[in-house]
Amino acid sequence: MVRVIGLTGGIASGKTTISNILKELGAIIIDADKIARKVVERGSPALKEIEEHFGSEILFENMRLNRKKLGNIVFNDTESLKKLNEIVHPYIVEKIIDEINRYRETYNNRVIILDAALLIELNLMNLVEEVWLIVVPEKMQLERLVERENISTDQAQKRIDVQIALEDKKKYADLIIDNSKDLAYLQAQIEENWERIIE
Ligand code: ATP
């Protein structure tokens, strides 16, 4: 049985949708997004470093992170984004490794899914037994992102462009999931592979 699967794909490619299907089938989910939010909680060492670099104007009065303000800075300036990533990525990776180790011990005989947009960027492939990559045509990814976030096409395109191109990620994938069709088609692919990995 495959124990840990890394699920990845671009922004708005369907990671949450697929995680939910896998959870229904019995998997335990580690959500890297949730971890990424947790590492910048009020009073955290990562948030302290962010404040030191970007200034206290990226904090609300209650000392929580103003994500919108920081997002506006980093999605309009690649150097700032690079700096932010240098600050937060080590904290995120540390927490993900902790969780995988803890879950491997705690949940014997369960499949664990690491849902991480940046699985490949953060070089986490060797923590998992299989990498599942979600593939969606860019135009469709853009449409789904605009609709879900209620942002402009331009803003959405910027968020897509900062990620490593899908083509370059394919070489790391053990399985390619095609999410260019309806949900029933997606569900069928996941169920088929679920049967395979729990054997
Ligand atoms: P993010 O990277 O931002 O966390 P994500 O990869 O988790 O996004 P989802 O939120 O699962 O992506 O999907 C993006 C949007 O596309 C959602 O609104 C979702 O409902 C929709 N969506 C996903 N798959 C399909 C599909 N096969 N058909 C129609 N809509 C879909």
mmCIF file of N, CA and C and ligand atoms in Angstrom, residues 8-20 31 33 37 115-117 134 136 140-141 143-145 147-149 163 178-187, ligand 1:
data_model
loop_
_atom_site.group_PDB
_atom_site.id
_atom_site.type_symbol
_atom_site.label_atom_id
_atom_site.label_comp_id
_atom_site.label_asym_id
_atom_site.label_seq_id
_atom_site.Cartn_x
_atom_site.Cartn_y
_atom_site.Cartn_z
ATOM 1 N N THR A 8 -0.287 17.754 -6.132
ATOM 2 C CA THR A 8 0.107 19.108 -6.489
ATOM 3 C C THR A 8 -0.455 19.519 -7.846
ATOM 4 N N GLY A 9 -0.310 20.790 -8.137
ATOM 5 C CA GLY A 9 -0.855 21.363 -9.367
ATOM 6 C C GLY A 9 -0.904 22.863 -9.166
ATOM 7 N N GLY A 10 -1.083 23.588 -10.243
ATOM 8 C CA GLY A 10 -1.097 25.041 -10.152
ATOM 9 C C GLY A 10 -2.246 25.561 -9.310
ATOM 10 N N ILE A 11 -2.231 26.860 -9.114
ATOM 11 C CA ILE A 11 -3.306 27.529 -8.384
ATOM 12 C C ILE A 11 -4.639 27.263 -9.099
ATOM 13 N N ALA A 12 -5.660 26.976 -8.300
ATOM 14 C CA ALA A 12 -7.018 26.720 -8.816
ATOM 15 C C ALA A 12 -7.075 25.556 -9.808
ATOM 16 N N SER A 13 -6.183 24.574 -9.648
ATOM 17 C CA SER A 13 -6.204 23.430 -10.562
ATOM 18 C C SER A 13 -7.132 22.327 -10.066
ATOM 19 N N GLY A 14 -7.486 22.394 -8.776
ATOM 20 C CA GLY A 14 -8.416 21.398 -8.238
ATOM 21 C C GLY A 14 -7.887 20.601 -7.058
ATOM 22 N N LYS A 15 -6.857 21.104 -6.384
ATOM 23 C CA LYS A 15 -6.267 20.361 -5.270
ATOM 24 C C LYS A 15 -7.273 20.137 -4.138
ATOM 25 N N THR A 16 -7.991 21.200 -3.774
ATOM 26 C CA THR A 16 -8.955 21.074 -2.672
ATOM 27 C C THR A 16 -10.092 20.134 -3.061
ATOM 28 N N THR A 17 -10.548 20.274 -4.298
ATOM 29 C CA THR A 17 -11.635 19.418 -4.791
ATOM 30 C C THR A 17 -11.210 17.945 -4.707
ATOM 31 N N ILE A 18 -9.980 17.651 -5.147
ATOM 32 C CA ILE A 18 -9.497 16.271 -5.135
ATOM 33 C C ILE A 18 -9.230 15.785 -3.704
ATOM 34 N N SER A 19 -8.689 16.660 -2.864
ATOM 35 C CA SER A 19 -8.477 16.294 -1.452
ATOM 36 C C SER A 19 -9.790 15.882 -0.802
ATOM 37 N N ASN A 20 -10.844 16.623 -1.132
ATOM 38 C CA ASN A 20 -12.142 16.301 -0.539
ATOM 39 C C ASN A 20 -12.635 14.928 -0.988
ATOM 40 N N ASP A 31 -2.818 19.737 4.753
ATOM 41 C CA ASP A 31 -3.075 20.871 3.866
ATOM 42 C C ASP A 31 -1.948 21.901 4.028
ATOM 43 N N ASP A 33 -1.481 24.674 2.612
ATOM 44 C CA ASP A 33 -1.999 26.051 2.708
ATOM 45 C C ASP A 33 -2.315 26.413 4.155
ATOM 46 N N ARG A 37 -0.576 29.263 6.524
ATOM 47 C CA ARG A 37 -1.248 30.326 7.306
ATOM 48 C C ARG A 37 -0.836 30.255 8.767
ATOM 49 N N ASP A 115 -1.350 17.808 0.431
ATOM 50 C CA ASP A 115 -1.906 18.712 -0.578
ATOM 51 C C ASP A 115 -1.045 19.982 -0.577
ATOM 52 N N ALA A 116 -0.184 20.123 -1.597
ATOM 53 C CA ALA A 116 0.778 21.229 -1.580
ATOM 54 C C ALA A 116 1.021 21.778 -2.986
ATOM 55 N N ALA A 117 0.589 22.997 -3.203
ATOM 56 C CA ALA A 117 0.805 23.651 -4.500
ATOM 57 C C ALA A 117 2.298 23.697 -4.825
ATOM 58 N N ILE A 134 -1.899 17.537 -10.993
ATOM 59 C CA ILE A 134 -3.164 17.882 -11.657
ATOM 60 C C ILE A 134 -2.861 18.777 -12.853
ATOM 61 N N VAL A 136 -4.466 21.058 -15.926
ATOM 62 C CA VAL A 136 -5.637 21.784 -16.440
ATOM 63 C C VAL A 136 -5.123 22.751 -17.509
ATOM 64 N N MET A 140 -8.487 27.476 -18.725
ATOM 65 C CA MET A 140 -9.508 27.016 -17.788
ATOM 66 C C MET A 140 -9.108 27.337 -16.343
ATOM 67 N N GLN A 141 -7.812 27.187 -16.055
ATOM 68 C CA GLN A 141 -7.272 27.508 -14.721
ATOM 69 C C GLN A 141 -7.545 28.984 -14.425
ATOM 70 N N GLU A 143 -9.844 30.963 -15.782
ATOM 71 C CA GLU A 143 -11.293 31.201 -15.608
ATOM 72 C C GLU A 143 -11.762 30.793 -14.212
ATOM 73 N N ARG A 144 -11.329 29.615 -13.781
ATOM 74 C CA ARG A 144 -11.765 29.127 -12.460
ATOM 75 C C ARG A 144 -11.224 30.028 -11.349
ATOM 76 N N LEU A 145 -9.991 30.527 -11.531
ATOM 77 C CA LEU A 145 -9.380 31.392 -10.518
ATOM 78 C C LEU A 145 -10.102 32.738 -10.445
ATOM 79 N N GLU A 147 -13.143 33.357 -11.284
ATOM 80 C CA GLU A 147 -14.491 33.177 -10.739
ATOM 81 C C GLU A 147 -14.468 32.957 -9.227
ATOM 82 N N ARG A 148 -13.542 32.106 -8.782
ATOM 83 C CA ARG A 148 -13.515 31.810 -7.343
ATOM 84 C C ARG A 148 -13.059 32.994 -6.510
ATOM 85 N N GLU A 149 -12.041 33.733 -6.974
ATOM 86 C CA GLU A 149 -11.461 34.823 -6.176
ATOM 87 C C GLU A 149 -12.098 36.168 -6.457
ATOM 88 N N GLN A 163 4.269 30.740 -10.771
ATOM 89 C CA GLN A 163 4.506 29.329 -10.469
ATOM 90 C C GLN A 163 5.336 28.674 -11.583
ATOM 91 N N ASP A 178 -6.114 14.504 -15.047
ATOM 92 C CA ASP A 178 -6.674 15.440 -16.028
ATOM 93 C C ASP A 178 -7.945 16.069 -15.443
ATOM 94 N N ASN A 179 -7.842 17.350 -15.062
ATOM 95 C CA ASN A 179 -9.037 18.012 -14.502
ATOM 96 C C ASN A 179 -9.614 19.039 -15.474
ATOM 97 N N SER A 180 -9.689 18.641 -16.732
ATOM 98 C CA SER A 180 -10.218 19.558 -17.736
ATOM 99 C C SER A 180 -11.670 19.246 -18.074
ATOM 100 N N LYS A 181 -12.232 18.242 -17.386
ATOM 101 C CA LYS A 181 -13.624 17.886 -17.704
ATOM 102 C C LYS A 181 -14.489 18.029 -16.454
ATOM 103 N N ASP A 182 -15.636 17.372 -16.445
ATOM 104 C CA ASP A 182 -16.553 17.594 -15.309
ATOM 105 C C ASP A 182 -16.115 16.820 -14.059
ATOM 106 N N LEU A 183 -16.857 17.042 -12.972
ATOM 107 C CA LEU A 183 -16.472 16.459 -11.692
ATOM 108 C C LEU A 183 -16.593 14.937 -11.673
ATOM 109 N N ALA A 184 -17.541 14.412 -12.459
ATOM 110 C CA ALA A 184 -17.713 12.956 -12.507
ATOM 111 C C ALA A 184 -16.464 12.300 -13.109
ATOM 112 N N TYR A 185 -15.913 12.964 -14.119
ATOM 113 C CA TYR A 185 -14.699 12.453 -14.781
ATOM 114 C C TYR A 185 -13.519 12.485 -13.803
ATOM 115 N N LEU A 186 -13.462 13.537 -13.010
ATOM 116 C CA LEU A 186 -12.402 13.673 -12.010
ATOM 117 C C LEU A 186 -12.543 12.585 -10.950
ATOM 118 N N GLN A 187 -13.755 12.444 -10.444
ATOM 119 C CA GLN A 187 -14.054 11.447 -9.411
ATOM 120 C C GLN A 187 -13.642 10.037 -9.875
HETATM 121 P P1 ATP B 1 -5.700 26.784 -4.763
HETATM 122 O O1 ATP B 1 -4.399 26.511 -5.444
HETATM 123 O O2 ATP B 1 -6.058 28.205 -4.913
HETATM 124 O O3 ATP B 1 -5.784 26.280 -3.365
HETATM 125 P P2 ATP B 1 -7.066 24.440 -5.697
HETATM 126 O O4 ATP B 1 -6.017 23.805 -6.542
HETATM 127 O O5 ATP B 1 -7.325 23.858 -4.349
HETATM 128 O O6 ATP B 1 -6.847 25.987 -5.601
HETATM 129 P P3 ATP B 1 -9.915 24.151 -6.145
HETATM 130 O O7 ATP B 1 -10.313 25.191 -5.171
HETATM 131 O O8 ATP B 1 -10.155 22.715 -5.796
HETATM 132 O O9 ATP B 1 -8.400 24.365 -6.592
HETATM 133 O O10 ATP B 1 -10.583 24.412 -7.566
HETATM 134 C C1 ATP B 1 -10.589 25.710 -8.146
HETATM 135 C C2 ATP B 1 -12.001 26.079 -8.566
HETATM 136 O O11 ATP B 1 -12.378 25.274 -9.696
HETATM 137 C C3 ATP B 1 -13.030 25.825 -7.484
HETATM 138 O O12 ATP B 1 -14.005 26.836 -7.519
HETATM 139 C C4 ATP B 1 -13.606 24.460 -7.881
HETATM 140 O O13 ATP B 1 -14.917 24.312 -7.424
HETATM 141 C C5 ATP B 1 -13.514 24.509 -9.390
HETATM 142 N N1 ATP B 1 -13.311 23.183 -9.997
HETATM 143 C C6 ATP B 1 -12.350 22.283 -9.704
HETATM 144 N N2 ATP B 1 -12.456 21.177 -10.485
HETATM 145 C C7 ATP B 1 -13.518 21.372 -11.293
HETATM 146 C C8 ATP B 1 -14.157 20.609 -12.344
HETATM 147 N N3 ATP B 1 -13.692 19.409 -12.725
HETATM 148 N N4 ATP B 1 -15.231 21.156 -12.937
HETATM 149 C C9 ATP B 1 -15.679 22.374 -12.587
HETATM 150 N N5 ATP B 1 -15.148 23.155 -11.624
HETATM 151 C C10 ATP B 1 -14.069 22.663 -10.978
#
